[in-house]
PDB file of C-alpha atoms in Angstrom:
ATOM      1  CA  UNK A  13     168.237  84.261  73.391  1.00  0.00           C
ATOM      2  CA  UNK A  14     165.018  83.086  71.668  1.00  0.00           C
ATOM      3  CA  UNK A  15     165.556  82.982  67.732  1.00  0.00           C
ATOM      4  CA  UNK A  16     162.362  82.246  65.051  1.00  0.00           C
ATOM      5  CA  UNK A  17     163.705  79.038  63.126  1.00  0.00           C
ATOM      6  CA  UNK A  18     162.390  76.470  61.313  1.00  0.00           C
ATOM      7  CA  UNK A  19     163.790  72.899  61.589  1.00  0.00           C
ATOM      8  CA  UNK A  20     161.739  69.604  60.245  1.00  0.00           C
ATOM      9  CA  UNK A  21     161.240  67.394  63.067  1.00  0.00           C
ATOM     10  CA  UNK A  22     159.736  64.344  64.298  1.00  0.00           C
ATOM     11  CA  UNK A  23     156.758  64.332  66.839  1.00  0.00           C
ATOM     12  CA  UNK A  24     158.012  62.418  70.347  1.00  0.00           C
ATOM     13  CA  UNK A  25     155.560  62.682  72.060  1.00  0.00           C
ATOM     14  CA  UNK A  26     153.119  65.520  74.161  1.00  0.00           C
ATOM     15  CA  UNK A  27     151.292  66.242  76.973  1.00  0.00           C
ATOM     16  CA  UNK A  28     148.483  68.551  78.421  1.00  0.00           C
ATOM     17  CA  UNK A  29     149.301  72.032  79.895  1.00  0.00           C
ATOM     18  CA  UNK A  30     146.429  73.496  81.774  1.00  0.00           C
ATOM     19  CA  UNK A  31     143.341  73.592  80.665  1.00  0.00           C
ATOM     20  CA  UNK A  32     144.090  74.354  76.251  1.00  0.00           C
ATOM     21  CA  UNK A  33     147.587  74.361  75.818  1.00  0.00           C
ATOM     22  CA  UNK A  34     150.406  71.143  75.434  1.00  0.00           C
ATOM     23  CA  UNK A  35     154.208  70.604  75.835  1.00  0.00           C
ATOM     24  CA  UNK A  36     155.223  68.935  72.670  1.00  0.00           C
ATOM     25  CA  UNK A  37     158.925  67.496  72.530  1.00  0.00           C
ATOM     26  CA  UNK A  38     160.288  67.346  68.965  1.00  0.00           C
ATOM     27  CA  UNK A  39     163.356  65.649  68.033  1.00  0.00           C
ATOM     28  CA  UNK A  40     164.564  68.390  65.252  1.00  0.00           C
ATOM     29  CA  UNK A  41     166.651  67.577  62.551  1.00  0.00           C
ATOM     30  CA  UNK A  42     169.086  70.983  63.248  1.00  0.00           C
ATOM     31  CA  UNK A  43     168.805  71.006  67.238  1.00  0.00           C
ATOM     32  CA  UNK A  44     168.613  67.758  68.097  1.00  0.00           C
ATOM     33  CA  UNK A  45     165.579  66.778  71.297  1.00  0.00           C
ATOM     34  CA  UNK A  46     163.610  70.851  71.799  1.00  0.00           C
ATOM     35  CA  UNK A  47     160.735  71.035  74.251  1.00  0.00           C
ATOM     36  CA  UNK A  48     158.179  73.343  72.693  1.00  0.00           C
ATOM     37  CA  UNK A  49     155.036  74.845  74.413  1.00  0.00           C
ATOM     38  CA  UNK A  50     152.278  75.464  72.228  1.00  0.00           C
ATOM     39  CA  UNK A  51     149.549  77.681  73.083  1.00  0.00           C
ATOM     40  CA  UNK A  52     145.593  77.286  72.635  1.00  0.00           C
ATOM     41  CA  UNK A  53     146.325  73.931  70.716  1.00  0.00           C
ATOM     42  CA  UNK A  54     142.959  72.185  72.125  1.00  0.00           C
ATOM     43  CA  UNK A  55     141.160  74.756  70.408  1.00  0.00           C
ATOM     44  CA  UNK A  56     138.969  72.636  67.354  1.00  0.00           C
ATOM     45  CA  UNK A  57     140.326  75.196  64.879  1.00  0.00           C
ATOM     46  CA  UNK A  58     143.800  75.234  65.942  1.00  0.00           C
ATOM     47  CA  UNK A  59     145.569  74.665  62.833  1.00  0.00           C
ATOM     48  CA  UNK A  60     148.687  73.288  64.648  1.00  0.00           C
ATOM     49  CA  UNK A  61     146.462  70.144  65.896  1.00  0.00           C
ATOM     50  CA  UNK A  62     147.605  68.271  62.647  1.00  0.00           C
ATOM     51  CA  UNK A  63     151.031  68.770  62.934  1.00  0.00           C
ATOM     52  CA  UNK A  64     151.521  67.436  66.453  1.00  0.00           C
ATOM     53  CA  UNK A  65     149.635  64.304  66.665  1.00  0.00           C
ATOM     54  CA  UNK A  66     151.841  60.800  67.449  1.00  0.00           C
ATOM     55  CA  UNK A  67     154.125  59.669  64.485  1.00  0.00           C
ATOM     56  CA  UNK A  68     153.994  63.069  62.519  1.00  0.00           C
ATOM     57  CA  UNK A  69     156.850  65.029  60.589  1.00  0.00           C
ATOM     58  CA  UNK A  70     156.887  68.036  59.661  1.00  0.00           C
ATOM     59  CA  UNK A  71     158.411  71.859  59.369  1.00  0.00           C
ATOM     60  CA  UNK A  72     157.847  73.206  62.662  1.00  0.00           C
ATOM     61  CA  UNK A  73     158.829  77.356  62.967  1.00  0.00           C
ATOM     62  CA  UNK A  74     158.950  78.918  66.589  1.00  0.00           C
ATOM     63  CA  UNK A  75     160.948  80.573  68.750  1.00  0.00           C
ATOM     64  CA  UNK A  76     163.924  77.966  69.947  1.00  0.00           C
ATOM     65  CA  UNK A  77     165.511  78.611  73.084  1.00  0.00           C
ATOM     66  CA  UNK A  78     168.926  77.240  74.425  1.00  0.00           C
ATOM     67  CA  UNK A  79     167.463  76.707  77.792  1.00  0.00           C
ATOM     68  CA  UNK A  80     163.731  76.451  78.896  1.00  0.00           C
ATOM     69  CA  UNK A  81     160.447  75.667  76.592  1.00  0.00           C
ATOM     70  CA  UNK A  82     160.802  76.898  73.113  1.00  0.00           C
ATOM     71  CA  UNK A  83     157.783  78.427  71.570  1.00  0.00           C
ATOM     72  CA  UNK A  84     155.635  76.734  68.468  1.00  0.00           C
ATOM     73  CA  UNK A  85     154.420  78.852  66.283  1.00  0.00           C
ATOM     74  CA  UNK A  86     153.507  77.150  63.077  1.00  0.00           C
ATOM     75  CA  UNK A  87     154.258  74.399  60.835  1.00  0.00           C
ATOM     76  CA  UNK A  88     154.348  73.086  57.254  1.00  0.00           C
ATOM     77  CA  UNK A  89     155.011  70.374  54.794  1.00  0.00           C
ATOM     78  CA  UNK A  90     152.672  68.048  57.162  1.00  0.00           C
ATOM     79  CA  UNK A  91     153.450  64.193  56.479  1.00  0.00           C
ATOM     80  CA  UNK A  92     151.591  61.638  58.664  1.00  0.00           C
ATOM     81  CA  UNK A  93     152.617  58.222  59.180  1.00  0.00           C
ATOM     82  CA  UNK A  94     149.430  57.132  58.927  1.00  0.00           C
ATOM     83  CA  UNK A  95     149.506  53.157  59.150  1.00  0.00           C
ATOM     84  CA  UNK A  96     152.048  53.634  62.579  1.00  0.00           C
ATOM     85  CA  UNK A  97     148.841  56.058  63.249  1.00  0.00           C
ATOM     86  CA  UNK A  98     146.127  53.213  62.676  1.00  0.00           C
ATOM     87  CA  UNK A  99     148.051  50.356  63.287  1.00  0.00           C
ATOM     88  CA  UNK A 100     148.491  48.847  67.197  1.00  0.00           C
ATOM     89  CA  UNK A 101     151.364  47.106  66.974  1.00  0.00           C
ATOM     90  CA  UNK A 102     153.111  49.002  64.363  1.00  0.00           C
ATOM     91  CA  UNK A 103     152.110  52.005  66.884  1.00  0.00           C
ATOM     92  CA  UNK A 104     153.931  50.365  69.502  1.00  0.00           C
ATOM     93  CA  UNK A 105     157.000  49.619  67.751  1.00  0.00           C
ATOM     94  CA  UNK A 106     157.603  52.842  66.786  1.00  0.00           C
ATOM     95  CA  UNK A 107     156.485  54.462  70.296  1.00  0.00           C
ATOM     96  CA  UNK A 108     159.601  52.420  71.669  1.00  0.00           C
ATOM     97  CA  UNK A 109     162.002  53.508  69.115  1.00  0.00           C
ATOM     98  CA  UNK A 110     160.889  56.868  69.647  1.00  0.00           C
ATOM     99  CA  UNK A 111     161.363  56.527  73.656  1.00  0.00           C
ATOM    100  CA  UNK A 112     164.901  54.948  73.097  1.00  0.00           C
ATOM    101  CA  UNK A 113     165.744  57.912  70.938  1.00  0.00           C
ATOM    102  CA  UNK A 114     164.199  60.265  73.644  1.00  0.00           C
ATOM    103  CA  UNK A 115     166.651  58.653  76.727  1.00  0.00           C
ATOM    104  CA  UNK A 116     169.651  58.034  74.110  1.00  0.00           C
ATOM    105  CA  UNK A 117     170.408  61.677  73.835  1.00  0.00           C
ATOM    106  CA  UNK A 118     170.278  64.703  75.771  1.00  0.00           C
ATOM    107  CA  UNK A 119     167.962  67.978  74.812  1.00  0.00           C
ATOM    108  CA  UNK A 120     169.675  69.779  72.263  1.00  0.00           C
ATOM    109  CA  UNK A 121     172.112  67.480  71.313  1.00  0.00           C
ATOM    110  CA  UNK A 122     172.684  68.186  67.102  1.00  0.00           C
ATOM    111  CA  UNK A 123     172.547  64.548  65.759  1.00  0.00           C
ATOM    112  CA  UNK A 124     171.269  64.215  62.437  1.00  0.00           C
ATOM    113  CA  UNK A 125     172.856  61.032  62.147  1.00  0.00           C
ATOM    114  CA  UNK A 126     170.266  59.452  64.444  1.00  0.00           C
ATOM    115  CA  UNK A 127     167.820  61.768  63.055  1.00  0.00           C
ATOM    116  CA  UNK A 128     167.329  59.916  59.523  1.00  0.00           C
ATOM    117  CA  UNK A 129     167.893  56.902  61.347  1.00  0.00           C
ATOM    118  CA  UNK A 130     164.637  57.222  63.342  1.00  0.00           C
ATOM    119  CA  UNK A 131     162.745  58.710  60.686  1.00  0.00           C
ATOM    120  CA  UNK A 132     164.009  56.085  58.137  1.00  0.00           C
ATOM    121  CA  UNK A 133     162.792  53.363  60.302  1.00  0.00           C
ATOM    122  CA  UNK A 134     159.410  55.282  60.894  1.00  0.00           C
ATOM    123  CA  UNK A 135     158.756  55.017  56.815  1.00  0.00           C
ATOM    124  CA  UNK A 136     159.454  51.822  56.591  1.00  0.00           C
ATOM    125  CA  UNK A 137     157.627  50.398  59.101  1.00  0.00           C
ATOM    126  CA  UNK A 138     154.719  53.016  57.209  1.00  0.00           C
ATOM    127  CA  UNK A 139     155.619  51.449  53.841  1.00  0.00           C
ATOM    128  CA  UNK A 140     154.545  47.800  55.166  1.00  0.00           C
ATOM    129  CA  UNK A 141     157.996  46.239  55.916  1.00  0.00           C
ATOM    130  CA  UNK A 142     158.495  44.129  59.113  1.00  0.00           C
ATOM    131  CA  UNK A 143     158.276  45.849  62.898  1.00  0.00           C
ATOM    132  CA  UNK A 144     159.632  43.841  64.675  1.00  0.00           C
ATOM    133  CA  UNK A 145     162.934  43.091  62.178  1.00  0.00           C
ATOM    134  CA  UNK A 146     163.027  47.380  62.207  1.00  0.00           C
ATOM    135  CA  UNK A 147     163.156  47.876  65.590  1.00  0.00           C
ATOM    136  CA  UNK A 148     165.700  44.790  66.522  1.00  0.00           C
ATOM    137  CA  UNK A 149     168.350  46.836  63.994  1.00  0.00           C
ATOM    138  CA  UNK A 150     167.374  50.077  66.124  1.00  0.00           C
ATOM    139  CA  UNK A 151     167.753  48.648  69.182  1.00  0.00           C
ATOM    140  CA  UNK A 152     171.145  47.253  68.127  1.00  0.00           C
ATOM    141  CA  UNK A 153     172.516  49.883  66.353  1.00  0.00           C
ATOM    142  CA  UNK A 154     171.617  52.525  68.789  1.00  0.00           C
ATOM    143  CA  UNK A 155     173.263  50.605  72.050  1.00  0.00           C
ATOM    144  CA  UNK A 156     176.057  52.719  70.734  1.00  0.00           C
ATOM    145  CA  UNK A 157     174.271  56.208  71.765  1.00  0.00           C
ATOM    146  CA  UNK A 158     174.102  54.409  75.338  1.00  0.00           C
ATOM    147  CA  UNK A 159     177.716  54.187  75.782  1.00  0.00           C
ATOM    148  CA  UNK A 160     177.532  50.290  74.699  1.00  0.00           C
ATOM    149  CA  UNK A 161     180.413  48.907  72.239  1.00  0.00           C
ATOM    150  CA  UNK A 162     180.103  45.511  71.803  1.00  0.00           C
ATOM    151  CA  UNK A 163     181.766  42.894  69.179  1.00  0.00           C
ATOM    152  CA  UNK A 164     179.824  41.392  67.126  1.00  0.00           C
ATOM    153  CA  UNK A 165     182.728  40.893  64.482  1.00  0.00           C
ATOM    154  CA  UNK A 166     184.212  37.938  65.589  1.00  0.00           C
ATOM    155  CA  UNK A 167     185.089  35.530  68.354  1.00  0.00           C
ATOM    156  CA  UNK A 168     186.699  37.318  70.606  1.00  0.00           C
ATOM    157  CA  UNK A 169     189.083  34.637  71.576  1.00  0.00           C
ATOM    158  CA  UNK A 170     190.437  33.565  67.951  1.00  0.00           C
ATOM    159  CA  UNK A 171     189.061  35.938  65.679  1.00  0.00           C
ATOM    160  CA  UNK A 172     186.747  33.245  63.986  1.00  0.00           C
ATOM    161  CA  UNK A 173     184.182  34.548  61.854  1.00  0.00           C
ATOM    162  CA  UNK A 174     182.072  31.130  60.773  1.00  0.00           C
ATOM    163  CA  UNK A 175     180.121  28.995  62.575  1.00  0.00           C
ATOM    164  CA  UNK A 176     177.995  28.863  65.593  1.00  0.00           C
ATOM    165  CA  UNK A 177     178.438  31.790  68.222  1.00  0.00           C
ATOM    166  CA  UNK A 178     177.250  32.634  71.799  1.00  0.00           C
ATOM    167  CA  UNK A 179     177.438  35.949  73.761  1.00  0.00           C
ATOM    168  CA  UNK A 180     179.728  36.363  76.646  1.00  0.00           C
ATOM    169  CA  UNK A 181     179.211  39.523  79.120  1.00  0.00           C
ATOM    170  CA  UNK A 182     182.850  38.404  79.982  1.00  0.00           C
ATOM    171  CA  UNK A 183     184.792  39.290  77.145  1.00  0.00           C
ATOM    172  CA  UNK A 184     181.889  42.190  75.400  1.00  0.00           C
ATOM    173  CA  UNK A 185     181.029  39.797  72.767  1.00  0.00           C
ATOM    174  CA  UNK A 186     180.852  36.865  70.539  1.00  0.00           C
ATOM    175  CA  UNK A 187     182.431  33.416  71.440  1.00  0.00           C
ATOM    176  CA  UNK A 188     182.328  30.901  68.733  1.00  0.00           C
ATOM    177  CA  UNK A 189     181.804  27.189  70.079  1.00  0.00           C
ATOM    178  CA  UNK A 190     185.158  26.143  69.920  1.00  0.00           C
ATOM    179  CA  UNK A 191     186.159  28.896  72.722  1.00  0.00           C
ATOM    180  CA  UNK A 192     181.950  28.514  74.736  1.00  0.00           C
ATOM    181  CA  UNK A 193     183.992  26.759  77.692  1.00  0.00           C
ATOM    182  CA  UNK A 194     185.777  30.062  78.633  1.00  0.00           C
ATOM    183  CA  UNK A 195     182.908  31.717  79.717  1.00  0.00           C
ATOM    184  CA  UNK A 196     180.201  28.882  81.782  1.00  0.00           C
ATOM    185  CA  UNK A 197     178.410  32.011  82.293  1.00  0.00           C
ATOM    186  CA  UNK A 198     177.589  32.668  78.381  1.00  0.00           C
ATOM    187  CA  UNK A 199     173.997  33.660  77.651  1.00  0.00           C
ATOM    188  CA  UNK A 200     173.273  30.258  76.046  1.00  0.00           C
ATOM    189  CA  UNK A 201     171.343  31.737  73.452  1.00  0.00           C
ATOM    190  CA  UNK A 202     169.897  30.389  70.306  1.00  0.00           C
ATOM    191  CA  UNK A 203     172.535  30.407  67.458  1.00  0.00           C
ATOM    192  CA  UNK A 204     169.917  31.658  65.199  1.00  0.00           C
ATOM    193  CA  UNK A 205     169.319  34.735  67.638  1.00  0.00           C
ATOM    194  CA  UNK A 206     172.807  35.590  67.561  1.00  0.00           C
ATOM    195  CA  UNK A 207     173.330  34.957  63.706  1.00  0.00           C
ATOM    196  CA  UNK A 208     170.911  37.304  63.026  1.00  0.00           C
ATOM    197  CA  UNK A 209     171.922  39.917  65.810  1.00  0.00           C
ATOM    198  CA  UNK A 210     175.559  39.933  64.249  1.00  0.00           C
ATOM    199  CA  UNK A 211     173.439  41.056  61.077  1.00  0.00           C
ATOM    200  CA  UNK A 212     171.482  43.281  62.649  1.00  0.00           C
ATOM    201  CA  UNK A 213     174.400  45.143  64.413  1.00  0.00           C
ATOM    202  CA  UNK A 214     175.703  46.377  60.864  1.00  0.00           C
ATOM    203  CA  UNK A 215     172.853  46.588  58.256  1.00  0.00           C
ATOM    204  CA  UNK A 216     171.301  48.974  56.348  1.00  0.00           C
ATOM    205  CA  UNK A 217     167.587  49.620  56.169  1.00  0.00           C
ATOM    206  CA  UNK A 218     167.859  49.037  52.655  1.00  0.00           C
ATOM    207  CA  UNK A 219     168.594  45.349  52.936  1.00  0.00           C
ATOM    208  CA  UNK A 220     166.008  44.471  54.921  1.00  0.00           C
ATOM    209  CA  UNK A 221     163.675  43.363  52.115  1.00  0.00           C
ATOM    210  CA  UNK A 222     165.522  39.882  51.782  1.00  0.00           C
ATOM    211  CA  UNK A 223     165.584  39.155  55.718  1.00  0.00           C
ATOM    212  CA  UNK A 224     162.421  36.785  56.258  1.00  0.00           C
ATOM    213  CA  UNK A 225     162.190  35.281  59.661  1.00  0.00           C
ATOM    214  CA  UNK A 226     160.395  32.495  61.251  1.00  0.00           C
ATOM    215  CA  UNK A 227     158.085  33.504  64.511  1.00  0.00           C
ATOM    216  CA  UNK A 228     160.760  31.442  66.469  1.00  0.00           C
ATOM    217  CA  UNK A 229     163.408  33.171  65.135  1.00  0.00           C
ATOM    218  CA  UNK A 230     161.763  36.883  65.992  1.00  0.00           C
ATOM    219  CA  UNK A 231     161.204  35.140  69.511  1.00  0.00           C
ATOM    220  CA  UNK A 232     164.658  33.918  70.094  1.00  0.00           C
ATOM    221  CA  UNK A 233     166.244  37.384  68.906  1.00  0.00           C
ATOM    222  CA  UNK A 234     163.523  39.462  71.136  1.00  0.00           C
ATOM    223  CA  UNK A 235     164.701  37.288  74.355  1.00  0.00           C
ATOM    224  CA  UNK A 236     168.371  37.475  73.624  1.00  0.00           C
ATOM    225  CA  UNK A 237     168.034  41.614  72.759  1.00  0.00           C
ATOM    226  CA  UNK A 238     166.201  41.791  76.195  1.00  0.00           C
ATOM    227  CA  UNK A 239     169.158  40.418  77.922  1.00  0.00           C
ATOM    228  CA  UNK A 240     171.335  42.458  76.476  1.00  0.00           C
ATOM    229  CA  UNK A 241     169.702  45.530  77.323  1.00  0.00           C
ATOM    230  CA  UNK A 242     168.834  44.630  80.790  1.00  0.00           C
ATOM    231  CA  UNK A 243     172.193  44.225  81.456  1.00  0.00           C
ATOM    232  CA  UNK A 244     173.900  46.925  79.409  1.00  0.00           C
ATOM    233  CA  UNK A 245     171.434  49.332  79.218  1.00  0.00           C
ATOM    234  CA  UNK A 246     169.293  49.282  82.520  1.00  0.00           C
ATOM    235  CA  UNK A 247     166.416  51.010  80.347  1.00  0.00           C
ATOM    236  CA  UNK A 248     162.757  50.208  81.637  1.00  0.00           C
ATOM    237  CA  UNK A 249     159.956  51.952  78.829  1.00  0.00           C
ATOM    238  CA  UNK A 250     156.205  51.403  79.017  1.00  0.00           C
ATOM    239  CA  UNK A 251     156.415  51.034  75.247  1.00  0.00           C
ATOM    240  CA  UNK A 252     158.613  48.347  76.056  1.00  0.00           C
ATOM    241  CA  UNK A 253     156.288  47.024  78.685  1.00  0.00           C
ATOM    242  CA  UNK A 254     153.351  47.339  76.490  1.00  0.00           C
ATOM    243  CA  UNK A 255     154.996  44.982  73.327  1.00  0.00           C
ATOM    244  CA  UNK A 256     155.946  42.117  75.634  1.00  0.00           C
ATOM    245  CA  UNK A 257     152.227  41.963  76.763  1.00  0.00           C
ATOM    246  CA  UNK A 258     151.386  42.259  72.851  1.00  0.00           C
ATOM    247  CA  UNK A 259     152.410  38.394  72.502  1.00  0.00           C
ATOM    248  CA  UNK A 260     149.804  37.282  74.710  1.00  0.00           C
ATOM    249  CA  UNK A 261     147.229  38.686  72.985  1.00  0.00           C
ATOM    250  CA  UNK A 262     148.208  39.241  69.456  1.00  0.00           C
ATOM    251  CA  UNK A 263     146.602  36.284  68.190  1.00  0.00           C
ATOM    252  CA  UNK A 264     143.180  37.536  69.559  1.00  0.00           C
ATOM    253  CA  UNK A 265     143.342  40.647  67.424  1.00  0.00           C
ATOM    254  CA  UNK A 266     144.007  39.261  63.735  1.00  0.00           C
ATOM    255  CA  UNK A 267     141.490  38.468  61.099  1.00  0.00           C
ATOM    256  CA  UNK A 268     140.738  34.428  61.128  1.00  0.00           C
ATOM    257  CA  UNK A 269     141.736  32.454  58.188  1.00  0.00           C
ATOM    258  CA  UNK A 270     138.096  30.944  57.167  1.00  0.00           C
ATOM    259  CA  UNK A 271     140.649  28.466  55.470  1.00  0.00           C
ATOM    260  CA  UNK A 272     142.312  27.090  58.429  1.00  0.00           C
ATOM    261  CA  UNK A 273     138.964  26.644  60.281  1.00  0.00           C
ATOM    262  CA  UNK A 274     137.752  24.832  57.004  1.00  0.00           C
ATOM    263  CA  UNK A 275     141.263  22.446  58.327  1.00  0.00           C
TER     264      UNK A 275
END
């Protein structure tokens, strides 16, 4: 039975239904992933149309339903995330965090847990701090949501906790060197990839202000996250898609440093 609540929520994305309406999924803070149907929102003087646009939060009111498309009625307390709005590769990170969180859970799944951690990595990538470091700590920490438990902790051989690590699909986690030779199939990744991957795993947001990585570094940790998510995961996302193109042509899009042409 259809009940008039209000829930704050976080905008995942819409699409058109007939010729003036949209289906708008929400991920709610009280009942979890809701599909909504919202009528007459392409009308100019809607005043919905703010409160459903890409990267938005808000206080949404309708009538939720159990099964089916709820209804959206109204909303309040509006806040725009207005650089992941402006901003193209900001806007992609955060589209992919938003699709992981969209094929993590079901519908109406209550997890408020994952709720402030999406919208907590939404600000921050809105208050100017890194994308790409964000969304490798999502992508991490939310393997778990996917059924995936790996350790991170220590070798899993000796129970070493310095030194130089690899990751073996074998034993579901971290080999230090002295134990690489029990597993020839070991990803062979970058030390620094996995150094910072073991950090990754188990941080908090708020002490990502003294992580400051080297373009190699982001490289080695993207390639060694997309290997672990091919394999455990199995999760294919346009977002996804759309970021590794970014790297081909991110160059083209930033400002040129009159200094370094001066060089």
């Amino acid at each position: 039975m259809a009940q008039v609540s209000e829930t704050k929520g976080l905008i995942l994305f819409s699409r058109d239904y007939k010729e003036k309406d949209k289906l708008i999924k929400i991920f709610t803070e009280s009942a979890g992933k809701v599909m909504f149907f919202a009528k007459g929102i392409h009308r100019p003087n809607n005043p919905l149309r703010p409160a459903i646009m890409p990267f938005t939060e808000a206080v949404y009111i309708g009538n939720l339903k159990e099964d089916g498309l709820s209804f959206l009625n109204s909303a309040k307390e509006v806040h725009p995330l207005r650089k992941l709005q402006e901003d193209i590769f900001l806007n992609a990170y955060g589209s992919y965090i938003l699709g992981l969180v969209d094929a993590a859970i079901d519908d109406h799944v209550y997890d408020p847990a994952l709720y402030s951690f999406t919208k907590q990595a939404l600000e921050l990538m809105d208050q100017g701090y890194d994308g790409e470091t964000i969304l490798n700590i999502f992508e991490l920490q939310i393997m778990q949501r996917f059924g995936v438990a790996l350790n991170w902790r220590a070798c899993s051989i000796c129970g070493k906790t310095t030194g130089a690590f690899d990751f073996s699909s074998k034993y579901s986690g971290i080999l230090c060197q002295d134990h690489w030779h029990m597993d020839e199939h070991r990803y062979h990744a970058d030390p620094r990839s996995i150094y910072f991957i073991r950090m990754f795993s188990t941080i908090s947001y708020d002490k990502i202000s003294s992580v400051n990585l080297k373009t190699e570094t982001k490289q080695a940790i993207r390639k060694t996250i997309d290997q672990l998510y091919e394999e455990y995961v199995g999760l294919h996302l346009k977002s996804k898609r759309f970021i590794d193109q970014m790297g081909e042509w991110q160059n083209m899009l930033k400002p040129v440093d009159p200094d370094n042409d001066l060089k």
